[in-house]
Amino acid sequence: MQVIKQYIEENKQRLLDELFELLRFPSVSADPKYAPDVLNAADYVAKKLTDAGADKVEVCQTAGYPIVYGEKIIDASLPTVLVYGHYDVQPADPLELWKTPPFEPTIREGKIYARGACDDKGQFYMHIKAFELMMQTDGLPCNIKFMIEGEEEVGSNNLSIFVKANKERLKADVVLISDTSMISMEHPSLETGLRGLSYLEVEVTGPNRDLHSGVYGGAVANPATILAKMIASLHDEDNHITIPGFYDDVTELTQAEKDTLNSAPYDEAEYKQDLDVEELWGEKGYSTFERTGTRPTLEVNGIWGGYIGEGAKTVLPSKAHAKISMRLVPNQTSAQITKLFTDHLLKIAPKYVKVQVTPHHGGEPVVTPTDSIAYQAAQKAIAESFGKQPIPTRGGGSIPIVALFEAELGLKTVLMGFGLDSDALHSPNEKYDIFNYYKGIETIPLFHKYFAELSK
Ligand code: BES
Ligand code: MN
Ligand code: MN
């Protein structure tokens, strides 16, 4: 532990400078205009892996953005940890809400502000630096493989192809990912599950062209009104989702599981204050932790139609649109929920309009084991570096590839994230605390150490 702390102390500024360099690439995977930057970010990651001491580093081409691979096999008889992360980021919009530019990392009050600071550049880069540290201090106790992709934020479609085609190369004993949140630095925690996802787009068409809202208004249904009504009907008065069959495969937690989940520290007043809402909203009969971690939900991610420019235009639009996503929990499958949603929407569509539903990406939910050697290693590592036992929590976000690692490689995952929900992932002014960055670099070598020890 002393060796680790000393290495971080001696290299403090460089460890930060390198992350800043990575954050300066606007590697937005969703927007083709950033393609060269995404590719440059991949090359940078490959170079840094090589510099840190990895062998067989390769920028593996795919039909989309490349996957950066590297490994260090010190002894085939030792266990192998496969580290996963993503170098792509979400779009930075709306730009005008950023206090400092999203791709010019800036420190304020000990926090690094930049798109990707937490999700996931700041977090996966800790693994490369922790690896460097272990190499430099003769402390690598097991084999390690890195797979850092560039399409996580757009559904990881090419990664699934890569995984299926590279089963031998990716052989490992466990997957280790830092791309999730902790409760707080005072209350370190480990996420033990992720929700799945079904994402769809709905188009409602009324009349065959935009109409003068005075000439035709009153005689023809407005597709925006119809869409709003359809969407509003998807939750009942208790905020349960009304799609028939939606909850059929959902299992209730046991009382003991609920108790564990709800024993985590939570201050509702603070939660509301942080978001500036007077009341929380959610499915009746469930706590906030249960609602975000263990219950399926349905959200409108975007809704538009008609005139949304400056000033006023009296129009009865021909079309209205919405992007809708559902978070899924164990036993629900993305394909099944996508079908139920589509069937239901077509069924409730009134004759005044035509409705078209187009699926986007999806992903399956996962629950990670808490009785495995790897989970125990993460617990011990965090307990040592934070001086506190981590609390198990369920994450509300999705990393669809985790279910795929299990299905294709037979590997379980440990989600050892160091972000905070308040780090504004996907939002303007995303941040990552410098403290968390160094804490991660300190904790990761301990994970490897305990994983190797407990595997003996
Ligand atoms: N790192 C997040 C997921 C996450 C965040 C999990 C916080 C738990 C806590 C990941 O990059 C992400 O944003 N995933 C997307 C899904 C993806 C298919 C676009 C998500 O959850 O919306
Ligand atoms: Mn992420
Ligand atoms: Mn993300």
Short mmCIF file of C-alpha atoms and ligand atoms in Angstrom, two decimals:
data_model
loop_
_atom_site.label_atom_id
_atom_site.label_comp_id
_atom_site.label_asym_id
_atom_site.label_seq_id
_atom_site.Cartn_x
_atom_site.Cartn_y
_atom_site.Cartn_z
CA MET A 1 0.00 0.00 0.00
CA GLN A 2 2.85 2.36 0.86
CA VAL A 3 4.47 1.63 -2.49
CA ILE A 4 1.22 2.46 -4.28
CA LYS A 5 0.71 5.73 -2.44
CA GLN A 6 4.28 6.76 -3.02
CA TYR A 7 4.09 6.05 -6.76
CA ILE A 8 0.93 8.14 -7.08
CA GLU A 9 2.47 10.95 -5.06
CA GLU A 10 5.62 11.01 -7.18
CA ASN A 11 3.69 10.98 -10.46
CA LYS A 12 0.72 13.07 -9.42
CA GLN A 13 0.91 15.80 -12.02
CA ARG A 14 1.74 13.51 -14.94
CA LEU A 15 -1.15 11.17 -14.10
CA LEU A 16 -3.46 14.13 -14.36
CA ASP A 17 -1.86 15.67 -17.45
CA GLU A 18 -2.26 12.44 -19.40
CA LEU A 19 -5.93 12.21 -18.52
CA PHE A 20 -6.37 15.81 -19.64
CA GLU A 21 -4.82 14.96 -22.97
CA LEU A 22 -7.29 12.11 -23.38
CA LEU A 23 -10.20 14.38 -22.44
CA ARG A 24 -9.25 16.87 -25.15
CA PHE A 25 -10.27 14.45 -27.91
CA PRO A 26 -13.95 15.14 -28.69
CA SER A 27 -14.58 11.42 -29.21
CA VAL A 28 -18.35 11.66 -29.65
CA SER A 29 -19.41 8.36 -31.21
CA ALA A 30 -22.96 9.45 -32.04
CA ASP A 31 -21.98 12.26 -34.40
CA PRO A 32 -20.07 11.36 -37.60
CA LYS A 33 -18.50 14.81 -37.71
CA TYR A 34 -16.20 13.73 -34.86
CA ALA A 35 -14.99 10.55 -36.59
CA PRO A 36 -11.33 11.67 -36.86
CA ASP A 37 -11.29 12.62 -33.17
CA VAL A 38 -12.74 9.28 -32.13
CA LEU A 39 -10.01 7.52 -34.12
CA ASN A 40 -7.32 9.75 -32.62
CA ALA A 41 -8.59 8.93 -29.14
CA ALA A 42 -8.26 5.22 -29.94
CA ASP A 43 -4.65 5.71 -31.07
CA TYR A 44 -3.88 7.65 -27.93
CA VAL A 45 -5.27 4.85 -25.75
CA ALA A 46 -3.20 2.29 -27.67
CA LYS A 47 -0.05 4.35 -27.24
CA LYS A 48 -0.64 4.76 -23.52
CA LEU A 49 -1.26 1.04 -23.10
CA THR A 50 2.03 0.32 -24.85
CA ASP A 51 3.87 2.92 -22.76
CA ALA A 52 2.45 1.38 -19.61
CA GLY A 53 3.94 -1.97 -20.56
CA ALA A 54 1.20 -3.89 -22.35
CA ASP A 55 2.04 -6.43 -25.05
CA LYS A 56 0.20 -7.21 -28.29
CA VAL A 57 -1.42 -3.79 -28.30
CA GLU A 58 -3.70 -3.49 -31.29
CA VAL A 59 -6.22 -0.99 -32.56
CA CYS A 60 -8.68 -3.59 -33.81
CA GLN A 61 -10.74 -2.37 -36.72
CA THR A 62 -14.47 -3.04 -36.79
CA ALA A 63 -17.30 -1.95 -39.06
CA GLY A 64 -17.51 1.07 -36.75
CA TYR A 65 -14.99 2.53 -34.33
CA PRO A 66 -12.01 0.40 -33.31
CA ILE A 67 -11.53 -1.58 -30.14
CA VAL A 68 -8.21 -1.08 -28.40
CA TYR A 69 -6.74 -4.31 -27.10
CA GLY A 70 -3.62 -4.98 -25.05
CA GLU A 71 -2.45 -7.59 -22.57
CA LYS A 72 0.24 -8.62 -20.14
CA ILE A 73 0.48 -12.32 -19.54
CA ILE A 74 3.04 -12.93 -16.82
CA ASP A 75 2.27 -16.57 -16.11
CA ALA A 76 -0.37 -18.72 -17.80
CA SER A 77 -1.08 -20.49 -14.54
CA LEU A 78 -2.14 -17.24 -12.83
CA PRO A 79 -5.68 -15.84 -13.10
CA THR A 80 -6.52 -13.26 -15.77
CA VAL A 81 -8.53 -10.07 -15.36
CA LEU A 82 -10.19 -8.58 -18.43
CA VAL A 83 -10.58 -4.81 -18.05
CA TYR A 84 -13.31 -3.18 -20.12
CA GLY A 85 -13.94 0.52 -20.69
CA HIS A 86 -15.01 2.95 -23.40
CA TYR A 87 -13.15 5.91 -24.89
CA ASP A 88 -16.20 7.32 -26.68
CA VAL A 89 -18.38 9.95 -25.03
CA GLN A 90 -21.87 11.35 -25.30
CA PRO A 91 -22.50 14.52 -27.32
CA ALA A 92 -21.79 17.64 -25.27
CA ASP A 93 -25.00 19.50 -26.17
CA PRO A 94 -26.45 21.82 -25.08
CA LEU A 95 -23.11 23.62 -25.33
CA GLU A 96 -24.34 26.94 -23.96
CA LEU A 97 -24.94 25.36 -20.56
CA TRP A 98 -21.27 24.45 -20.04
CA LYS A 99 -19.37 26.85 -17.76
CA THR A 100 -16.11 25.92 -19.51
CA PRO A 101 -15.79 24.17 -22.90
CA PRO A 102 -16.50 20.42 -22.73
CA PHE A 103 -13.28 19.38 -24.44
CA GLU A 104 -10.99 21.75 -22.60
CA PRO A 105 -10.74 20.05 -19.21
CA THR A 106 -10.75 22.57 -16.38
CA ILE A 107 -10.29 22.15 -12.65
CA ARG A 108 -12.69 23.89 -10.30
CA GLU A 109 -12.81 23.10 -6.59
CA GLY A 110 -10.83 19.91 -7.02
CA LYS A 111 -13.03 18.57 -9.81
CA ILE A 112 -12.20 17.99 -13.45
CA TYR A 113 -14.89 19.41 -15.72
CA ALA A 114 -15.04 17.84 -19.19
CA ARG A 115 -17.24 15.58 -21.29
CA GLY A 116 -16.12 12.04 -20.47
CA ALA A 117 -14.34 13.08 -17.26
CA CYS A 118 -16.30 10.42 -15.39
CA ASP A 119 -18.02 8.47 -18.20
CA ASP A 120 -15.75 6.80 -18.97
CA LYS A 121 -12.34 8.29 -19.77
CA GLY A 122 -11.49 9.29 -16.21
CA GLN A 123 -12.52 5.86 -15.01
CA PHE A 124 -10.95 3.53 -17.56
CA TYR A 125 -7.74 5.57 -17.64
CA MET A 126 -7.27 4.80 -13.93
CA HIS A 127 -6.85 1.16 -15.00
CA ILE A 128 -4.11 1.96 -17.47
CA LYS A 129 -2.30 4.02 -14.84
CA ALA A 130 -2.82 1.39 -12.15
CA PHE A 131 -1.35 -1.14 -14.59
CA GLU A 132 1.64 1.13 -15.21
CA LEU A 133 2.05 1.44 -11.45
CA MET A 134 2.03 -2.33 -10.98
CA MET A 135 4.53 -2.79 -13.81
CA GLN A 136 6.85 -0.11 -12.44
CA THR A 137 6.75 -1.35 -8.87
CA ASP A 138 6.97 -5.08 -9.62
CA GLY A 139 3.48 -5.49 -8.32
CA LEU A 140 1.49 -7.14 -11.10
CA PRO A 141 0.16 -10.27 -9.39
CA CYS A 142 -1.95 -11.71 -12.23
CA ASN A 143 -2.46 -11.56 -15.98
CA ILE A 144 -4.34 -8.61 -17.37
CA LYS A 145 -6.13 -7.91 -20.64
CA PHE A 146 -7.57 -4.60 -21.77
CA MET A 147 -10.45 -4.06 -24.14
CA ILE A 148 -11.38 -0.41 -24.53
CA GLU A 149 -14.11 0.26 -27.07
CA GLY A 150 -15.39 3.32 -28.91
CA GLU A 151 -19.09 2.62 -29.37
CA GLU A 152 -20.51 2.10 -25.89
CA GLU A 153 -22.61 5.23 -26.04
CA VAL A 154 -24.23 4.09 -29.28
CA GLY A 155 -25.02 0.51 -28.33
CA SER A 156 -21.74 -1.45 -28.72
CA ASN A 157 -22.98 -3.23 -31.84
CA ASN A 158 -19.54 -4.00 -33.22
CA LEU A 159 -18.15 -5.02 -29.86
CA SER A 160 -20.57 -7.93 -29.73
CA ILE A 161 -19.26 -9.12 -33.10
CA PHE A 162 -15.67 -8.71 -31.87
CA VAL A 163 -16.35 -10.66 -28.69
CA LYS A 164 -17.91 -13.55 -30.61
CA ALA A 165 -14.95 -13.65 -33.00
CA ASN A 166 -12.21 -13.36 -30.33
CA LYS A 167 -13.23 -15.79 -27.61
CA GLU A 168 -9.76 -17.29 -27.27
CA ARG A 169 -7.98 -13.94 -27.11
CA LEU A 170 -10.44 -12.66 -24.50
CA LYS A 171 -10.20 -15.71 -22.27
CA ALA A 172 -10.13 -14.55 -18.66
CA ASP A 173 -11.41 -15.32 -15.20
CA VAL A 174 -13.37 -12.16 -14.57
CA VAL A 175 -14.29 -8.84 -16.17
CA LEU A 176 -13.47 -5.68 -14.25
CA ILE A 177 -15.23 -2.43 -15.17
CA SER A 178 -15.12 1.07 -13.73
CA ASP A 179 -18.07 2.76 -15.43
CA THR A 180 -20.60 3.04 -12.63
CA SER A 181 -21.20 5.15 -9.52
CA MET A 182 -20.58 5.04 -5.80
CA ILE A 183 -23.01 6.49 -3.26
CA SER A 184 -20.38 8.98 -2.10
CA MET A 185 -16.73 9.06 -1.16
CA GLU A 186 -17.79 8.77 2.51
CA HIS A 187 -19.97 5.79 1.62
CA PRO A 188 -18.07 3.70 -0.90
CA SER A 189 -20.25 1.16 -2.65
CA LEU A 190 -20.18 -1.52 -5.31
CA GLU A 191 -22.94 -1.83 -7.89
CA THR A 192 -24.22 -5.38 -8.12
CA GLY A 193 -26.56 -5.01 -11.05
CA LEU A 194 -27.41 -2.95 -14.09
CA ARG A 195 -30.70 -2.44 -15.84
CA GLY A 196 -31.36 -3.47 -19.42
CA LEU A 197 -32.72 -1.20 -22.11
CA SER A 198 -35.26 -1.06 -24.92
CA TYR A 199 -35.09 2.11 -26.97
CA LEU A 200 -37.70 3.00 -29.59
CA GLU A 201 -38.80 5.85 -31.74
CA VAL A 202 -42.44 6.62 -32.42
CA GLU A 203 -43.80 8.55 -35.37
CA VAL A 204 -47.41 9.66 -35.46
CA THR A 205 -48.80 10.90 -38.75
CA GLY A 206 -52.06 12.80 -39.07
CA PRO A 207 -52.98 14.67 -42.26
CA ASN A 208 -50.73 14.22 -45.31
CA ARG A 209 -49.27 17.75 -44.96
CA ASP A 210 -48.87 20.54 -42.43
CA LEU A 211 -52.13 22.48 -42.31
CA HIS A 212 -53.27 26.00 -41.47
CA SER A 213 -54.44 25.53 -37.89
CA GLY A 214 -57.27 28.01 -38.38
CA VAL A 215 -58.61 26.61 -41.62
CA TYR A 216 -58.47 22.94 -40.55
CA GLY A 217 -58.12 23.12 -36.76
CA GLY A 218 -61.11 21.46 -35.12
CA ALA A 219 -61.81 19.12 -38.01
CA VAL A 220 -58.64 17.03 -38.10
CA ALA A 221 -56.81 15.33 -35.24
CA ASN A 222 -53.51 16.93 -34.28
CA PRO A 223 -50.84 14.20 -34.18
CA ALA A 224 -48.96 16.01 -31.41
CA THR A 225 -52.05 15.94 -29.20
CA ILE A 226 -52.69 12.28 -30.02
CA LEU A 227 -49.05 11.36 -29.31
CA ALA A 228 -49.16 13.22 -26.00
CA LYS A 229 -52.31 11.34 -25.01
CA MET A 230 -50.86 8.00 -26.00
CA ILE A 231 -47.70 8.67 -24.03
CA ALA A 232 -49.63 9.89 -21.00
CA SER A 233 -51.62 6.67 -20.99
CA LEU A 234 -48.47 4.56 -20.58
CA HIS A 235 -48.46 5.19 -16.81
CA ASP A 236 -51.50 4.75 -14.55
CA GLU A 237 -52.33 6.85 -11.49
CA ASP A 238 -49.88 4.82 -9.38
CA ASN A 239 -47.18 5.31 -12.01
CA HIS A 240 -47.21 1.66 -12.98
CA ILE A 241 -46.59 1.04 -16.66
CA THR A 242 -49.80 0.06 -18.45
CA ILE A 243 -48.41 -2.00 -21.31
CA PRO A 244 -50.08 -5.43 -21.03
CA GLY A 245 -47.61 -8.12 -19.96
CA PHE A 246 -44.90 -5.58 -19.12
CA TYR A 247 -44.37 -6.87 -15.58
CA ASP A 248 -45.04 -10.56 -16.30
CA ASP A 249 -41.41 -11.67 -15.94
CA VAL A 250 -40.40 -9.21 -13.21
CA THR A 251 -39.67 -10.82 -9.85
CA GLU A 252 -40.12 -9.02 -6.55
CA LEU A 253 -37.12 -8.71 -4.26
CA THR A 254 -37.23 -10.66 -1.03
CA GLN A 255 -37.71 -8.60 2.12
CA ALA A 256 -34.07 -9.28 3.03
CA GLU A 257 -32.90 -7.97 -0.36
CA LYS A 258 -35.08 -4.89 0.05
CA ASP A 259 -33.69 -4.30 3.52
CA THR A 260 -30.11 -4.48 2.29
CA LEU A 261 -30.85 -2.10 -0.57
CA ASN A 262 -32.68 0.37 1.64
CA SER A 263 -30.09 0.32 4.38
CA ALA A 264 -27.76 2.36 2.18
CA PRO A 265 -27.55 6.00 3.26
CA TYR A 266 -30.12 8.21 1.55
CA ASP A 267 -31.24 11.71 2.32
CA GLU A 268 -34.43 12.50 0.46
CA ALA A 269 -34.32 16.21 1.25
CA GLU A 270 -30.80 16.44 -0.15
CA TYR A 271 -31.77 14.38 -3.21
CA LYS A 272 -34.66 16.72 -3.98
CA GLN A 273 -32.61 19.80 -3.29
CA ASP A 274 -29.84 18.67 -5.62
CA LEU A 275 -32.36 18.34 -8.45
CA ASP A 276 -34.46 21.33 -7.44
CA VAL A 277 -37.74 19.40 -7.40
CA GLU A 278 -40.37 19.75 -4.72
CA GLU A 279 -41.61 16.19 -4.86
CA LEU A 280 -40.23 12.94 -6.16
CA TRP A 281 -42.27 10.91 -8.59
CA GLY A 282 -42.31 7.15 -9.06
CA GLU A 283 -43.97 3.81 -8.93
CA LYS A 284 -46.19 3.51 -5.88
CA GLY A 285 -44.99 1.11 -3.22
CA TYR A 286 -41.27 1.36 -3.89
CA SER A 287 -38.42 3.39 -2.41
CA THR A 288 -36.12 5.55 -4.50
CA PHE A 289 -33.38 2.90 -4.50
CA GLU A 290 -35.89 0.22 -5.48
CA ARG A 291 -37.35 2.42 -8.22
CA THR A 292 -34.01 3.23 -9.84
CA GLY A 293 -32.23 -0.05 -9.26
CA THR A 294 -34.73 -2.86 -9.27
CA ARG A 295 -37.89 -1.74 -11.07
CA PRO A 296 -38.43 -1.31 -14.79
CA THR A 297 -39.26 2.20 -15.98
CA LEU A 298 -40.39 4.05 -19.10
CA GLU A 299 -39.08 7.47 -20.05
CA VAL A 300 -39.70 9.89 -22.89
CA ASN A 301 -36.22 10.94 -24.00
CA GLY A 302 -37.38 13.43 -26.56
CA ILE A 303 -40.65 14.65 -28.07
CA TRP A 304 -41.15 16.97 -30.99
CA GLY A 305 -43.39 17.96 -33.86
CA GLY A 306 -44.80 21.02 -35.59
CA TYR A 307 -43.16 24.39 -35.33
CA ILE A 308 -40.38 24.76 -32.78
CA GLY A 309 -38.47 27.72 -34.24
CA GLU A 310 -38.46 31.37 -33.17
CA GLY A 311 -41.75 33.17 -32.73
CA ALA A 312 -45.13 31.67 -33.58
CA LYS A 313 -46.45 29.78 -36.56
CA THR A 314 -50.06 28.67 -36.67
CA VAL A 315 -49.72 25.16 -37.93
CA LEU A 316 -51.48 21.86 -37.43
CA PRO A 317 -48.55 19.52 -37.99
CA SER A 318 -48.67 16.47 -40.14
CA LYS A 319 -46.32 14.53 -37.87
CA ALA A 320 -45.23 14.21 -34.26
CA HIS A 321 -42.36 12.14 -32.86
CA ALA A 322 -41.01 10.77 -29.62
CA LYS A 323 -37.99 8.80 -28.50
CA ILE A 324 -38.93 6.47 -25.69
CA SER A 325 -36.78 4.11 -23.66
CA MET A 326 -37.54 1.52 -21.05
CA ARG A 327 -35.10 0.30 -18.39
CA LEU A 328 -35.42 -3.40 -17.78
CA VAL A 329 -34.78 -5.64 -14.81
CA PRO A 330 -33.87 -9.33 -14.54
CA ASN A 331 -35.96 -11.78 -16.56
CA GLN A 332 -37.28 -9.09 -18.87
CA THR A 333 -35.65 -9.23 -22.28
CA SER A 334 -35.12 -6.35 -24.61
CA ALA A 335 -36.69 -8.18 -27.56
CA GLN A 336 -39.81 -9.13 -25.61
CA ILE A 337 -40.35 -5.65 -24.18
CA THR A 338 -39.75 -4.04 -27.56
CA LYS A 339 -42.45 -6.26 -29.00
CA LEU A 340 -44.93 -5.60 -26.17
CA PHE A 341 -44.40 -1.85 -26.51
CA THR A 342 -44.80 -1.89 -30.28
CA ASP A 343 -47.94 -4.05 -30.21
CA HIS A 344 -49.47 -1.89 -27.50
CA LEU A 345 -48.79 1.38 -29.24
CA LEU A 346 -50.26 0.16 -32.49
CA LYS A 347 -53.27 -1.14 -30.60
CA ILE A 348 -54.03 2.11 -28.76
CA ALA A 349 -53.49 4.28 -31.84
CA PRO A 350 -56.81 5.92 -32.74
CA LYS A 351 -58.02 5.86 -36.33
CA TYR A 352 -57.25 9.57 -36.77
CA VAL A 353 -53.56 8.84 -37.11
CA LYS A 354 -51.04 6.32 -38.40
CA VAL A 355 -48.41 5.15 -35.93
CA GLN A 356 -45.02 3.75 -36.74
CA VAL A 357 -42.63 2.33 -34.11
CA THR A 358 -38.95 1.81 -34.92
CA PRO A 359 -36.63 0.06 -32.48
CA HIS A 360 -33.16 1.45 -31.73
CA HIS A 361 -30.64 -0.41 -29.58
CA GLY A 362 -31.32 -2.56 -26.60
CA GLY A 363 -29.50 -4.42 -23.89
CA GLU A 364 -30.14 -7.05 -21.26
CA PRO A 365 -30.20 -6.49 -17.50
CA VAL A 366 -27.62 -8.14 -15.24
CA VAL A 367 -27.13 -8.97 -11.61
CA THR A 368 -23.52 -9.59 -10.62
CA PRO A 369 -22.62 -12.17 -7.95
CA THR A 370 -21.65 -10.99 -4.47
CA ASP A 371 -20.27 -14.34 -3.32
CA SER A 372 -17.47 -14.61 -5.88
CA ILE A 373 -13.75 -14.32 -5.27
CA ALA A 374 -13.65 -11.29 -7.54
CA TYR A 375 -16.38 -9.49 -5.61
CA GLN A 376 -14.59 -10.26 -2.35
CA ALA A 377 -11.37 -8.91 -3.84
CA ALA A 378 -13.16 -5.67 -4.76
CA GLN A 379 -14.62 -5.45 -1.26
CA LYS A 380 -11.23 -5.92 0.34
CA ALA A 381 -9.57 -3.45 -2.00
CA ILE A 382 -12.13 -0.73 -1.27
CA ALA A 383 -12.16 -1.47 2.44
CA GLU A 384 -8.41 -0.96 2.49
CA SER A 385 -8.18 2.18 0.38
CA PHE A 386 -11.29 3.91 1.77
CA GLY A 387 -11.06 2.52 5.28
CA LYS A 388 -14.69 1.44 5.01
CA GLN A 389 -16.55 -1.66 3.85
CA PRO A 390 -18.35 -0.96 0.53
CA ILE A 391 -22.15 -1.05 0.47
CA PRO A 392 -23.76 -3.19 -2.27
CA THR A 393 -26.17 -1.18 -4.48
CA ARG A 394 -28.09 -1.72 -7.70
CA GLY A 395 -27.29 0.62 -10.54
CA GLY A 396 -30.01 2.13 -12.65
CA GLY A 397 -27.91 2.65 -15.78
CA SER A 398 -27.09 0.13 -18.48
CA ILE A 399 -23.90 -1.37 -19.85
CA PRO A 400 -25.41 -3.83 -22.32
CA ILE A 401 -22.10 -5.53 -23.01
CA VAL A 402 -21.96 -6.99 -19.49
CA ALA A 403 -24.72 -9.50 -20.26
CA LEU A 404 -22.93 -10.35 -23.47
CA PHE A 405 -19.66 -11.14 -21.65
CA GLU A 406 -21.59 -13.62 -19.61
CA ALA A 407 -23.44 -15.15 -22.55
CA GLU A 408 -20.49 -15.34 -24.96
CA LEU A 409 -17.44 -15.69 -22.71
CA GLY A 410 -19.06 -17.21 -19.62
CA LEU A 411 -17.55 -14.39 -17.58
CA LYS A 412 -18.98 -12.60 -14.57
CA THR A 413 -18.28 -8.92 -14.04
CA VAL A 414 -17.24 -6.80 -11.09
CA LEU A 415 -18.54 -3.23 -11.35
CA MET A 416 -15.98 -1.24 -9.41
CA GLY A 417 -17.03 2.28 -10.32
CA PHE A 418 -15.66 5.43 -8.73
CA GLY A 419 -18.07 8.01 -10.20
CA LEU A 420 -20.88 9.75 -8.38
CA ASP A 421 -24.46 10.11 -9.62
CA SER A 422 -23.94 13.85 -9.19
CA ASP A 423 -21.02 13.82 -11.66
CA ALA A 424 -23.49 14.88 -14.37
CA LEU A 425 -22.87 12.01 -16.79
CA HIS A 426 -24.41 12.81 -20.19
CA SER A 427 -25.30 16.30 -18.85
CA PRO A 428 -23.64 19.68 -19.24
CA ASN A 429 -20.69 20.25 -16.87
CA GLU A 430 -19.83 16.58 -16.45
CA LYS A 431 -17.14 16.25 -13.82
CA TYR A 432 -14.91 13.84 -11.98
CA ASP A 433 -13.28 14.52 -8.67
CA ILE A 434 -9.47 14.44 -8.76
CA PHE A 435 -9.70 12.66 -5.42
CA ASN A 436 -11.73 9.83 -7.01
CA TYR A 437 -9.26 9.54 -9.87
CA TYR A 438 -6.30 9.00 -7.56
CA LYS A 439 -8.39 6.84 -5.23
CA GLY A 440 -9.22 4.59 -8.17
CA ILE A 441 -5.56 4.28 -9.17
CA GLU A 442 -4.83 3.36 -5.57
CA THR A 443 -7.65 0.81 -5.26
CA ILE A 444 -7.23 -1.06 -8.55
CA PRO A 445 -3.82 -2.64 -7.76
CA LEU A 446 -5.31 -3.84 -4.48
CA PHE A 447 -8.10 -5.53 -6.41
CA HIS A 448 -5.58 -7.41 -8.52
CA LYS A 449 -3.56 -8.32 -5.47
CA TYR A 450 -6.53 -9.75 -3.56
CA PHE A 451 -7.98 -11.40 -6.62
CA ALA A 452 -4.69 -13.24 -7.21
CA GLU A 453 -4.40 -14.14 -3.53
CA LEU A 454 -7.95 -15.39 -3.15
CA SER A 455 -7.69 -17.39 -6.39
CA LYS A 456 -4.86 -19.51 -5.01
N1 BES B 1 -21.53 4.35 -17.81
C1 BES B 1 -22.86 4.42 -18.29
C2 BES B 1 -23.81 3.52 -17.55
C3 BES B 1 -23.96 3.76 -16.07
C4 BES B 1 -23.85 5.02 -15.51
C5 BES B 1 -24.24 2.71 -15.26
C6 BES B 1 -23.97 5.20 -14.15
C7 BES B 1 -24.41 2.88 -13.91
C8 BES B 1 -24.26 4.15 -13.35
C9 BES B 1 -22.87 4.08 -19.77
O1 BES B 1 -21.86 4.77 -20.47
C10 BES B 1 -24.16 4.53 -20.38
O2 BES B 1 -24.40 5.70 -20.43
N2 BES B 1 -24.98 3.61 -20.84
C11 BES B 1 -26.19 3.94 -21.52
C12 BES B 1 -26.66 2.82 -22.38
C13 BES B 1 -26.03 2.77 -23.75
C14 BES B 1 -26.58 1.61 -24.54
C15 BES B 1 -26.20 4.06 -24.49
C16 BES B 1 -27.29 4.25 -20.55
O3 BES B 1 -27.31 3.72 -19.43
O4 BES B 1 -28.17 5.02 -20.94
MN MN B 2 -20.05 4.66 -19.49
MN MN B 3 -22.59 6.87 -20.81
#
